[in-house]
Short mmCIF file of C-alpha atoms in Angstrom, two decimals:
data_model
loop_
_atom_site.label_atom_id
_atom_site.label_comp_id
_atom_site.label_asym_id
_atom_site.label_seq_id
_atom_site.Cartn_x
_atom_site.Cartn_y
_atom_site.Cartn_z
CA UNK A 1 164.12 64.06 89.88
CA UNK A 2 163.48 62.34 93.21
CA UNK A 3 167.21 62.36 93.99
CA UNK A 4 167.39 66.07 93.17
CA UNK A 5 164.44 66.86 95.46
CA UNK A 6 165.98 64.76 98.23
CA UNK A 7 169.32 66.58 97.82
CA UNK A 8 167.58 69.96 97.99
CA UNK A 9 165.69 69.00 101.14
CA UNK A 10 168.89 67.68 102.70
CA UNK A 11 170.63 70.98 101.95
CA UNK A 12 167.81 72.99 103.52
CA UNK A 13 167.68 70.76 106.59
CA UNK A 14 171.44 70.85 107.02
CA UNK A 15 171.46 74.63 106.62
CA UNK A 16 168.75 75.02 109.26
CA UNK A 17 170.58 72.76 111.72
CA UNK A 18 173.90 74.53 111.15
CA UNK A 19 172.30 77.96 111.58
CA UNK A 20 170.64 76.82 114.82
CA UNK A 21 173.89 75.39 116.14
CA UNK A 22 175.77 78.57 115.20
CA UNK A 23 173.25 80.59 117.17
CA UNK A 24 173.64 78.36 120.20
CA UNK A 25 177.44 78.54 120.05
CA UNK A 26 177.32 82.30 119.35
CA UNK A 27 179.40 81.92 116.20
CA UNK A 28 178.51 84.12 113.20
CA UNK A 29 176.17 82.06 111.02
CA UNK A 30 177.97 82.58 107.66
CA UNK A 31 181.24 81.28 109.11
CA UNK A 32 179.57 78.21 110.58
CA UNK A 33 177.67 77.49 107.36
CA UNK A 34 180.83 77.70 105.25
CA UNK A 35 182.81 75.45 107.57
CA UNK A 36 179.87 73.03 107.83
CA UNK A 37 179.61 72.81 104.05
CA UNK A 38 183.36 72.27 103.75
CA UNK A 39 183.38 69.45 106.31
CA UNK A 40 180.30 67.90 104.70
CA UNK A 41 182.02 67.84 101.30
CA UNK A 42 184.83 65.74 102.82
CA UNK A 43 182.46 62.98 103.94
CA UNK A 44 182.77 59.93 101.65
CA UNK A 45 179.67 59.35 99.54
CA UNK A 46 178.44 62.95 99.56
CA UNK A 47 177.37 63.71 95.96
CA UNK A 48 179.24 66.34 93.99
CA UNK A 49 177.23 69.48 93.28
CA UNK A 50 177.62 71.11 89.89
CA UNK A 51 176.10 74.58 89.64
CA UNK A 52 175.04 75.95 86.27
CA UNK A 53 177.07 79.19 85.94
CA UNK A 54 174.40 81.11 84.00
CA UNK A 55 171.86 80.66 86.81
CA UNK A 56 173.95 82.18 89.60
CA UNK A 57 173.26 85.84 88.91
CA UNK A 58 169.68 85.30 87.85
CA UNK A 59 168.57 83.14 90.81
CA UNK A 60 170.54 84.51 93.75
CA UNK A 61 171.51 88.10 93.06
CA UNK A 62 168.28 90.02 92.25
CA UNK A 63 166.40 89.19 95.49
CA UNK A 64 169.50 89.71 97.63
CA UNK A 65 170.19 93.14 96.15
CA UNK A 66 166.52 94.13 96.23
CA UNK A 67 166.15 93.16 99.89
CA UNK A 68 169.30 95.10 100.79
CA UNK A 69 168.03 98.17 98.91
CA UNK A 70 164.57 97.87 100.49
CA UNK A 71 165.91 98.00 104.05
CA UNK A 72 168.58 100.62 103.40
CA UNK A 73 167.71 103.93 105.04
CA UNK A 74 167.63 106.59 102.33
CA UNK A 75 168.40 109.25 104.94
CA UNK A 76 171.49 107.40 106.16
CA UNK A 77 172.59 106.68 102.60
CA UNK A 78 172.30 110.36 101.71
CA UNK A 79 174.04 111.46 104.92
CA UNK A 80 177.06 109.24 104.22
CA UNK A 81 176.87 109.47 100.42
CA UNK A 82 180.39 110.79 99.95
CA UNK A 83 182.22 108.15 101.95
CA UNK A 84 179.88 105.45 100.62
CA UNK A 85 180.59 106.43 97.00
CA UNK A 86 184.32 106.67 97.67
CA UNK A 87 184.34 103.19 99.19
CA UNK A 88 181.90 101.68 96.68
CA UNK A 89 183.66 102.99 93.58
CA UNK A 90 187.12 104.19 94.55
CA UNK A 91 187.99 101.28 96.82
CA UNK A 92 186.53 98.73 94.40
CA UNK A 93 188.57 100.07 91.48
CA UNK A 94 191.70 100.32 93.65
CA UNK A 95 191.27 96.77 94.98
CA UNK A 96 190.58 95.35 91.52
CA UNK A 97 193.64 97.14 90.13
CA UNK A 98 195.89 95.99 92.98
CA UNK A 99 194.69 92.39 92.59
CA UNK A 100 195.12 92.58 88.81
CA UNK A 101 198.75 93.68 88.88
CA UNK A 102 199.67 91.53 91.91
CA UNK A 103 198.19 88.37 90.39
CA UNK A 104 199.88 89.09 87.06
CA UNK A 105 203.24 89.40 88.80
CA UNK A 106 202.62 86.45 91.13
CA UNK A 107 200.99 83.81 88.93
CA UNK A 108 202.85 82.57 85.84
CA UNK A 109 200.83 83.02 82.65
CA UNK A 110 198.17 85.17 84.31
CA UNK A 111 197.17 88.05 82.03
CA UNK A 112 196.12 91.52 83.12
CA UNK A 113 192.57 90.89 81.89
CA UNK A 114 192.35 87.77 84.07
CA UNK A 115 193.76 89.82 86.92
CA UNK A 116 191.00 92.42 86.59
CA UNK A 117 188.47 89.59 86.33
CA UNK A 118 189.71 88.20 89.64
CA UNK A 119 189.86 91.71 91.11
CA UNK A 120 186.27 92.41 90.16
CA UNK A 121 185.22 89.17 91.84
CA UNK A 122 186.98 89.62 95.19
CA UNK A 123 186.71 93.41 95.59
CA UNK A 124 183.19 93.75 97.13
CA UNK A 125 182.68 92.97 100.84
CA UNK A 126 179.49 91.21 101.88
CA UNK A 127 177.00 93.09 104.07
CA UNK A 128 175.28 89.90 105.25
CA UNK A 129 178.51 88.53 106.68
CA UNK A 130 179.42 91.83 108.33
CA UNK A 131 176.02 92.51 109.88
CA UNK A 132 175.69 88.93 111.15
CA UNK A 133 179.05 89.27 112.88
CA UNK A 134 178.11 92.67 114.30
CA UNK A 135 174.86 91.44 115.86
CA UNK A 136 175.11 91.68 119.60
CA UNK A 137 178.23 93.85 119.39
CA UNK A 138 178.12 97.48 120.47
CA UNK A 139 178.96 99.16 117.18
CA UNK A 140 177.88 102.70 116.22
CA UNK A 141 174.89 103.08 113.91
CA UNK A 142 176.98 105.28 111.63
CA UNK A 143 179.46 102.48 110.98
CA UNK A 144 176.66 100.03 110.20
CA UNK A 145 175.00 102.50 107.83
CA UNK A 146 178.24 103.09 105.93
CA UNK A 147 178.87 99.34 105.65
CA UNK A 148 175.35 98.67 104.38
CA UNK A 149 175.41 101.56 101.91
CA UNK A 150 178.85 100.59 100.63
CA UNK A 151 177.86 96.96 100.16
CA UNK A 152 174.71 97.95 98.33
CA UNK A 153 176.56 100.02 95.72
CA UNK A 154 179.91 98.25 95.54
CA UNK A 155 178.16 95.07 94.43
CA UNK A 156 177.12 96.98 91.34
CA UNK A 157 180.48 98.65 90.71
CA UNK A 158 182.49 95.46 91.18
CA UNK A 159 180.24 93.51 88.86
CA UNK A 160 180.61 96.19 86.19
CA UNK A 161 184.40 95.77 86.49
CA UNK A 162 183.89 92.01 86.32
CA UNK A 163 181.71 92.35 83.24
CA UNK A 164 184.23 94.41 81.27
CA UNK A 165 187.11 92.19 82.33
CA UNK A 166 185.13 89.17 81.14
CA UNK A 167 184.51 90.84 77.78
CA UNK A 168 188.23 91.63 77.52
CA UNK A 169 189.23 88.02 78.19
CA UNK A 170 186.79 86.81 75.54
CA UNK A 171 187.60 89.44 72.89
CA UNK A 172 191.29 89.85 73.68
CA UNK A 173 191.14 93.66 73.40
CA UNK A 174 191.20 96.28 76.14
CA UNK A 175 190.85 100.04 75.57
CA UNK A 176 190.78 102.23 78.70
CA UNK A 177 188.78 105.07 77.12
CA UNK A 178 186.15 102.70 75.80
CA UNK A 179 185.91 100.89 79.12
CA UNK A 180 185.51 104.16 81.02
CA UNK A 181 182.78 105.44 78.71
CA UNK A 182 180.95 102.11 78.75
CA UNK A 183 181.24 101.98 82.55
CA UNK A 184 179.40 105.30 82.86
CA UNK A 185 176.82 104.37 80.23
CA UNK A 186 176.09 100.95 81.70
CA UNK A 187 175.72 102.45 85.18
CA UNK A 188 173.50 105.38 84.22
CA UNK A 189 171.24 103.44 81.86
CA UNK A 190 170.96 100.60 84.39
CA UNK A 191 169.69 103.11 86.95
CA UNK A 192 167.26 104.63 84.41
CA UNK A 193 165.81 101.23 83.52
CA UNK A 194 165.53 100.26 87.19
CA UNK A 195 163.64 103.46 87.99
CA UNK A 196 161.39 103.01 84.94
CA UNK A 197 160.43 99.47 85.93
CA UNK A 198 159.98 100.59 89.52
CA UNK A 199 157.62 103.30 88.26
CA UNK A 200 155.46 100.66 86.60
CA UNK A 201 155.28 98.64 89.81
CA UNK A 202 154.58 101.83 91.75
CA UNK A 203 151.54 102.47 89.55
CA UNK A 204 150.34 98.88 89.95
CA UNK A 205 150.64 98.99 93.75
CA UNK A 206 149.17 102.46 94.06
CA UNK A 207 146.16 102.40 91.76
CA UNK A 208 145.16 98.80 91.06
CA UNK A 209 142.96 96.98 93.63
CA UNK A 210 144.93 93.78 94.19
CA UNK A 211 144.88 91.19 96.95
CA UNK A 212 147.52 91.03 99.65
CA UNK A 213 149.03 87.79 98.37
CA UNK A 214 149.31 89.19 94.85
CA UNK A 215 150.98 92.32 96.23
CA UNK A 216 153.58 90.20 98.01
CA UNK A 217 154.07 88.15 94.85
CA UNK A 218 154.74 91.35 92.91
CA UNK A 219 157.49 92.30 95.37
CA UNK A 220 159.23 89.02 94.52
CA UNK A 221 158.77 89.52 90.78
CA UNK A 222 159.98 93.14 90.70
CA UNK A 223 163.75 92.57 91.15
CA UNK A 224 163.83 89.89 88.46
CA UNK A 225 161.98 92.12 85.99
CA UNK A 226 164.37 94.99 86.72
CA UNK A 227 167.42 92.77 86.32
CA UNK A 228 166.28 91.00 83.14
CA UNK A 229 165.09 94.20 81.45
CA UNK A 230 168.42 95.96 82.01
CA UNK A 231 170.42 92.92 80.94
CA UNK A 232 168.28 92.58 77.81
CA UNK A 233 169.55 96.00 76.70
CA UNK A 234 173.12 95.13 77.81
CA UNK A 235 173.10 97.49 80.78
CA UNK A 236 173.75 96.75 84.43
CA UNK A 237 170.99 94.62 85.91
CA UNK A 238 172.58 95.03 89.33
CA UNK A 239 172.35 98.84 89.17
CA UNK A 240 168.76 98.50 87.96
CA UNK A 241 167.75 96.38 90.95
CA UNK A 242 169.50 98.67 93.43
CA UNK A 243 168.01 101.90 92.04
CA UNK A 244 164.54 100.42 91.61
CA UNK A 245 164.60 98.88 95.07
CA UNK A 246 165.64 102.18 96.67
CA UNK A 247 162.84 104.02 94.86
CA UNK A 248 160.09 101.59 95.86
CA UNK A 249 161.30 101.27 99.45
CA UNK A 250 161.30 105.06 99.78
CA UNK A 251 157.58 105.06 98.80
CA UNK A 252 156.59 101.84 100.56
CA UNK A 253 154.46 103.61 103.19
CA UNK A 254 152.10 104.77 100.43
CA UNK A 255 152.16 101.53 98.46
CA UNK A 256 151.59 98.83 101.09
CA UNK A 257 149.04 98.51 103.87
CA UNK A 258 149.74 97.00 107.28
CA UNK A 259 148.74 93.44 106.30
CA UNK A 260 150.94 93.51 103.20
CA UNK A 261 153.87 94.80 105.20
CA UNK A 262 153.55 92.24 108.02
CA UNK A 263 153.08 89.26 105.71
CA UNK A 264 155.57 90.51 103.14
CA UNK A 265 158.33 91.09 105.66
CA UNK A 266 157.86 87.61 107.09
CA UNK A 267 158.00 86.02 103.64
CA UNK A 268 161.02 88.04 102.54
CA UNK A 269 162.91 87.30 105.75
CA UNK A 270 162.45 83.56 105.20
CA UNK A 271 163.38 83.65 101.52
CA UNK A 272 166.51 85.76 102.08
CA UNK A 273 167.57 83.51 104.97
CA UNK A 274 167.24 80.47 102.70
CA UNK A 275 169.15 82.09 99.81
CA UNK A 276 171.97 83.38 102.00
CA UNK A 277 172.18 80.12 103.91
CA UNK A 278 172.33 78.03 100.75
CA UNK A 279 175.01 80.24 99.23
CA UNK A 280 177.27 80.03 102.28
CA UNK A 281 176.79 76.25 102.47
CA UNK A 282 177.58 76.01 98.75
CA UNK A 283 180.80 77.93 99.35
CA UNK A 284 181.94 75.12 101.62
CA UNK A 285 180.58 72.32 99.46
CA UNK A 286 182.12 73.64 96.24
CA UNK A 287 185.63 74.10 97.62
CA UNK A 288 186.50 70.39 97.37
CA UNK A 289 185.12 70.34 93.81
CA UNK A 290 187.26 73.34 92.87
CA UNK A 291 190.36 71.73 94.36
CA UNK A 292 189.83 68.64 92.22
CA UNK A 293 189.54 70.80 89.11
CA UNK A 294 192.89 72.59 89.50
CA UNK A 295 194.89 72.07 86.33
CA UNK A 296 198.47 73.12 85.84
CA UNK A 297 198.86 74.35 89.43
CA UNK A 298 199.74 72.40 92.52
CA UNK A 299 197.51 72.70 95.56
CA UNK A 300 200.39 74.24 97.53
CA UNK A 301 200.92 76.96 94.91
CA UNK A 302 197.18 77.63 94.68
CA UNK A 303 196.91 78.01 98.47
CA UNK A 304 199.86 80.40 98.39
CA UNK A 305 198.22 82.51 95.69
CA UNK A 306 194.96 82.52 97.64
CA UNK A 307 196.61 83.61 100.88
CA UNK A 308 198.60 86.33 99.11
CA UNK A 309 195.52 87.78 97.41
CA UNK A 310 193.58 87.54 100.69
CA UNK A 311 196.29 89.48 102.52
CA UNK A 312 196.36 92.04 99.73
CA UNK A 313 192.61 92.81 99.78
CA UNK A 314 192.67 93.06 103.59
CA UNK A 315 195.63 95.46 103.63
CA UNK A 316 194.31 97.58 100.76
CA UNK A 317 190.95 98.05 102.48
CA UNK A 318 192.48 98.88 105.86
CA UNK A 319 194.92 101.40 104.39
CA UNK A 320 192.19 102.96 102.24
CA UNK A 321 189.85 103.32 105.23
CA UNK A 322 192.51 105.18 107.21
CA UNK A 323 193.38 107.30 104.18
CA UNK A 324 189.68 108.18 103.78
CA UNK A 325 189.72 109.42 107.38
CA UNK A 326 192.55 111.86 106.59
CA UNK A 327 190.99 112.85 103.27
CA UNK A 328 187.63 113.59 104.93
CA UNK A 329 189.29 115.85 107.49
CA UNK A 330 191.10 117.79 104.75
CA UNK A 331 188.12 117.92 102.38
CA UNK A 332 185.91 119.17 105.21
CA UNK A 333 187.76 122.47 105.05
CA UNK A 334 186.50 123.10 101.52
CA UNK A 335 183.22 121.19 101.10
CA UNK A 336 180.40 120.26 103.53
CA UNK A 337 180.75 116.75 104.95
CA UNK A 338 178.60 114.80 107.42
CA UNK A 339 181.41 114.67 110.00
CA UNK A 340 184.73 116.39 109.51
CA UNK A 341 186.77 114.76 112.29
CA UNK A 342 185.75 111.09 112.29
CA UNK A 343 188.73 109.89 114.32
CA UNK A 344 190.64 106.67 113.74
CA UNK A 345 188.43 104.19 115.63
CA UNK A 346 185.53 103.99 113.19
CA UNK A 347 187.75 103.64 110.09
CA UNK A 348 189.69 100.79 111.74
CA UNK A 349 186.44 98.87 112.29
CA UNK A 350 185.24 99.79 108.80
CA UNK A 351 188.47 98.54 107.30
CA UNK A 352 188.45 95.26 109.19
CA UNK A 353 184.78 94.54 108.33
CA UNK A 354 185.68 93.50 104.79
CA UNK A 355 184.46 89.91 104.70
CA UNK A 356 183.72 88.57 101.23
CA UNK A 357 180.72 86.36 100.53
CA UNK A 358 177.67 85.95 98.32
CA UNK A 359 178.46 88.36 95.48
CA UNK A 360 182.02 87.09 95.09
CA UNK A 361 180.80 83.50 94.96
CA UNK A 362 178.07 84.32 92.44
CA UNK A 363 180.51 86.17 90.20
CA UNK A 364 183.14 83.42 90.33
CA UNK A 365 180.70 80.62 89.58
CA UNK A 366 179.18 82.60 86.71
CA UNK A 367 182.43 82.42 84.74
CA UNK A 368 181.62 80.27 81.67
CA UNK A 369 183.28 76.90 81.32
CA UNK A 370 184.41 77.63 77.76
CA UNK A 371 185.14 80.54 75.45
CA UNK A 372 182.94 81.15 72.37
CA UNK A 373 185.54 79.26 70.36
CA UNK A 374 184.96 76.16 72.47
CA UNK A 375 188.32 76.35 74.23
CA UNK A 376 188.33 76.08 78.04
CA UNK A 377 188.08 79.42 79.83
CA UNK A 378 191.67 80.28 80.84
CA UNK A 379 192.57 79.73 84.50
CA UNK A 380 188.91 79.30 85.55
CA UNK A 381 189.68 76.63 88.22
CA UNK A 382 192.45 78.75 89.73
CA UNK A 383 190.27 81.89 89.77
CA UNK A 384 187.53 79.89 91.52
CA UNK A 385 189.99 78.50 94.05
CA UNK A 386 191.50 81.91 94.85
CA UNK A 387 187.99 83.34 95.24
CA UNK A 388 187.04 80.58 97.66
CA UNK A 389 190.27 81.15 99.59
CA UNK A 390 189.60 84.90 99.88
CA UNK A 391 186.06 84.22 101.09
CA UNK A 392 187.23 81.65 103.65
CA UNK A 393 190.17 83.72 104.95
CA UNK A 394 188.20 86.95 105.28
CA UNK A 395 185.15 85.23 106.77
CA UNK A 396 187.06 83.19 109.33
CA UNK A 397 189.93 85.55 110.17
CA UNK A 398 188.11 88.88 110.07
CA UNK A 399 184.71 87.46 111.07
CA UNK A 400 185.98 85.83 114.25
CA UNK A 401 188.27 88.70 115.24
CA UNK A 402 185.99 91.63 114.35
CA UNK A 403 184.21 91.62 117.77
CA UNK A 404 187.64 91.65 119.44
CA UNK A 405 188.77 94.56 117.26
CA UNK A 406 185.59 96.49 118.13
CA UNK A 407 186.12 95.94 121.84
CA UNK A 408 189.77 96.97 121.48
CA UNK A 409 189.26 100.21 119.54
CA UNK A 410 185.87 101.00 121.19
CA UNK A 411 184.43 103.11 118.34
CA UNK A 412 182.19 106.02 119.26
CA UNK A 413 179.09 107.33 117.51
CA UNK A 414 180.09 110.40 115.50
CA UNK A 415 176.51 111.64 114.97
CA UNK A 416 174.47 112.72 118.04
CA UNK A 417 171.70 110.13 118.40
CA UNK A 418 169.14 109.25 121.03
CA UNK A 419 169.20 105.62 122.19
CA UNK A 420 166.82 103.50 120.12
CA UNK A 421 164.48 102.79 123.03
CA UNK A 422 164.19 106.55 123.67
CA UNK A 423 163.47 107.17 119.97
CA UNK A 424 160.76 104.51 119.94
CA UNK A 425 159.18 105.84 123.13
CA UNK A 426 159.21 109.41 121.84
CA UNK A 427 157.65 108.45 118.50
CA UNK A 428 154.97 106.35 120.20
CA UNK A 429 154.21 109.18 122.62
CA UNK A 430 153.69 111.63 119.81
CA UNK A 431 151.48 109.17 117.93
CA UNK A 432 149.34 108.67 121.06
CA UNK A 433 149.13 112.44 121.62
CA UNK A 434 148.02 113.04 118.02
CA UNK A 435 145.41 110.26 118.18
CA UNK A 436 144.13 111.42 121.57
CA UNK A 437 143.79 115.00 120.37
CA UNK A 438 141.89 113.87 117.25
CA UNK A 439 139.57 111.68 119.32
CA UNK A 440 138.65 114.36 121.87
CA UNK A 441 138.14 117.07 119.22
CA UNK A 442 135.82 115.16 116.89
CA UNK A 443 133.91 112.67 119.05
CA UNK A 444 131.66 112.87 122.10
CA UNK A 445 133.69 110.47 124.20
CA UNK A 446 131.57 110.82 127.35
CA UNK A 447 128.46 109.61 125.53
CA UNK A 448 130.01 106.39 124.21
CA UNK A 449 131.46 103.71 126.49
CA UNK A 450 133.52 102.20 123.67
CA UNK A 451 135.04 105.56 122.78
CA UNK A 452 135.67 106.21 126.46
CA UNK A 453 137.52 102.90 126.67
CA UNK A 454 139.53 103.80 123.56
CA UNK A 455 140.50 107.10 125.18
CA UNK A 456 141.62 105.24 128.31
CA UNK A 457 143.78 102.94 126.19
CA UNK A 458 145.43 105.89 124.46
CA UNK A 459 146.04 107.61 127.79
CA UNK A 460 147.47 104.40 129.22
CA UNK A 461 149.80 104.03 126.26
CA UNK A 462 150.83 107.67 126.59
CA UNK A 463 151.60 107.22 130.28
CA UNK A 464 153.69 104.12 129.57
CA UNK A 465 155.74 105.87 126.90
CA UNK A 466 156.32 108.84 129.20
CA UNK A 467 157.76 106.48 131.80
CA UNK A 468 159.99 104.74 129.28
CA UNK A 469 161.27 107.93 127.65
CA UNK A 470 162.01 109.66 130.97
CA UNK A 471 163.45 106.67 132.88
CA UNK A 472 161.20 107.48 135.83
CA UNK A 473 160.15 105.03 138.53
CA UNK A 474 162.23 102.03 137.50
CA UNK A 475 160.60 99.66 140.06
CA UNK A 476 157.10 100.60 138.85
CA UNK A 477 158.04 99.90 135.24
CA UNK A 478 159.69 96.60 136.18
CA UNK A 479 156.58 95.55 138.10
CA UNK A 480 154.42 96.49 135.11
CA UNK A 481 156.60 94.44 132.74
CA UNK A 482 156.43 91.43 135.05
CA UNK A 483 152.64 91.64 135.31
CA UNK A 484 152.27 92.06 131.55
CA UNK A 485 154.43 88.98 130.85
CA UNK A 486 152.42 86.99 133.37
CA UNK A 487 149.11 88.00 131.76
CA UNK A 488 150.39 87.09 128.31
CA UNK A 489 151.44 83.69 129.61
CA UNK A 490 148.01 83.10 131.17
CA UNK A 491 146.28 84.10 127.94
CA UNK A 492 148.35 81.60 125.98
CA UNK A 493 147.68 78.85 128.48
CA UNK A 494 143.94 79.51 128.24
CA UNK A 495 144.12 79.59 124.44
CA UNK A 496 145.92 76.25 124.45
CA UNK A 497 143.12 74.81 126.61
CA UNK A 498 140.46 76.18 124.26
CA UNK A 499 142.31 74.75 121.28
CA UNK A 500 141.21 71.25 122.28
CA UNK A 501 137.52 72.13 122.66
CA UNK A 502 135.36 71.16 119.71
CA UNK A 503 133.18 74.28 119.65
CA UNK A 504 136.13 76.43 118.53
CA UNK A 505 137.41 76.15 114.95
CA UNK A 506 141.14 75.77 114.38
CA UNK A 507 141.31 78.78 112.05
CA UNK A 508 139.67 80.98 114.70
CA UNK A 509 142.21 79.80 117.28
CA UNK A 510 145.06 80.58 114.88
CA UNK A 511 143.65 84.04 114.23
CA UNK A 512 143.46 84.80 117.97
CA UNK A 513 146.96 83.43 118.40
CA UNK A 514 148.24 85.81 115.68
CA UNK A 515 146.52 88.70 117.45
CA UNK A 516 148.24 87.71 120.70
CA UNK A 517 151.57 87.61 118.85
CA UNK A 518 151.07 91.13 117.51
CA UNK A 519 149.87 92.38 120.89
CA UNK A 520 152.87 90.90 122.67
CA UNK A 521 155.25 92.24 120.03
CA UNK A 522 153.67 95.69 120.37
CA UNK A 523 154.03 95.65 124.14
CA UNK A 524 157.61 94.43 123.91
CA UNK A 525 158.47 97.40 121.68
CA UNK A 526 156.60 99.78 123.96
CA UNK A 527 158.51 98.80 127.10
CA UNK A 528 161.99 98.41 125.67
#
């Protein structure tokens, strides 16, 4: 037990150091974590990690999907619903089919069922990898929204393909009509169960008086309940988590108060960082283990298969993205679409942002070691190796070159949008105007010094937002920002001095420090 705890702590520490180093070197974190794990696995004496396949989906997937659904904008998802659904279902099925027939033709003894199993594993791109690469790169919001929406739904569709392919390998039978009907049933009933469980949690959050910590705990429990309930009835747990997460996130403003949101977001950000970081490190660490387990195939042949399948999924996605551009332009003549003429620049970026990651790894490692008969699962080591190769090739090749592709094609925003800082300033201005109007209409401000001070604060905030939103008097705003930063620094220096005085309790100092953090964060948002 002590060795296991030590290994876990070593993994977390190594992940944190690698993530910090990646940030310093301005290399996308997932790429650095994978390469770091791979190099670590080659060090003599490093223990071999064996992951229990049944725990992959249960431990990693529900919180990752739930977090992605929670932060997905329902408005953006609905705006781009057609292209998202085409990519999430059409492209997944096309990729899985292409991989199935290509692997059957390429790999001796590889059956069509195994091909669809591999196709279901490697078909979904990873949103975490794409968004981490796109940080700091000038990419249109529309492209990001499509990528996030696609990744949210294609995880579910690819895993449904994976599930039926797995059942086919185990049973040895494959009927297209039955698979199609079951696909629809598993998807619909998974969504129904997810919404039903979400409704229960909605009622708990809305009408039961519970503490903040318990509320945050419930947000961690919810995705697991959704997933396990759907899987218990043999429906899609992934669809259940996605649909339930979208429902609760769409009503989060009524369910959570400010303290629950601030604390919950901080906790979720840390947990998701740890899960994603561990998974990408495990990708690197497990590769050497998978190589050692290759049976009946030479390493050279396995690398060749992996490179061929990697090239195939990249080409299929790029061609499909460009075809979707043409299809959207034609379909726009007959049905309403968000944007009829999207151009070629956005689809090129969308096609190249197809890095594979967490979901592919989880699916591959969840393949059982043996069949129900006790015989080894056919070609499991080779499927794992090809999956790892696809993840590595797409992460490294596409991840490192995606910023260059974006700068080369220079995609443009296809939806008219205000810059984010203008949107924030406008929203804040309207909030200040509404609050100021309410204050002056219902309270005798002149008779109360505190209310008079509150009015002055609202007017000051309104003035600041007017400057930011109108870009007036740049030197005045710069001088204001400089003074504000200086005052914040002085406050922190004084707080640090008071920290060492015995008459002030440590918990009081921490509380004031948290208030300063929120105040500084608020001012930073106000002046951006």
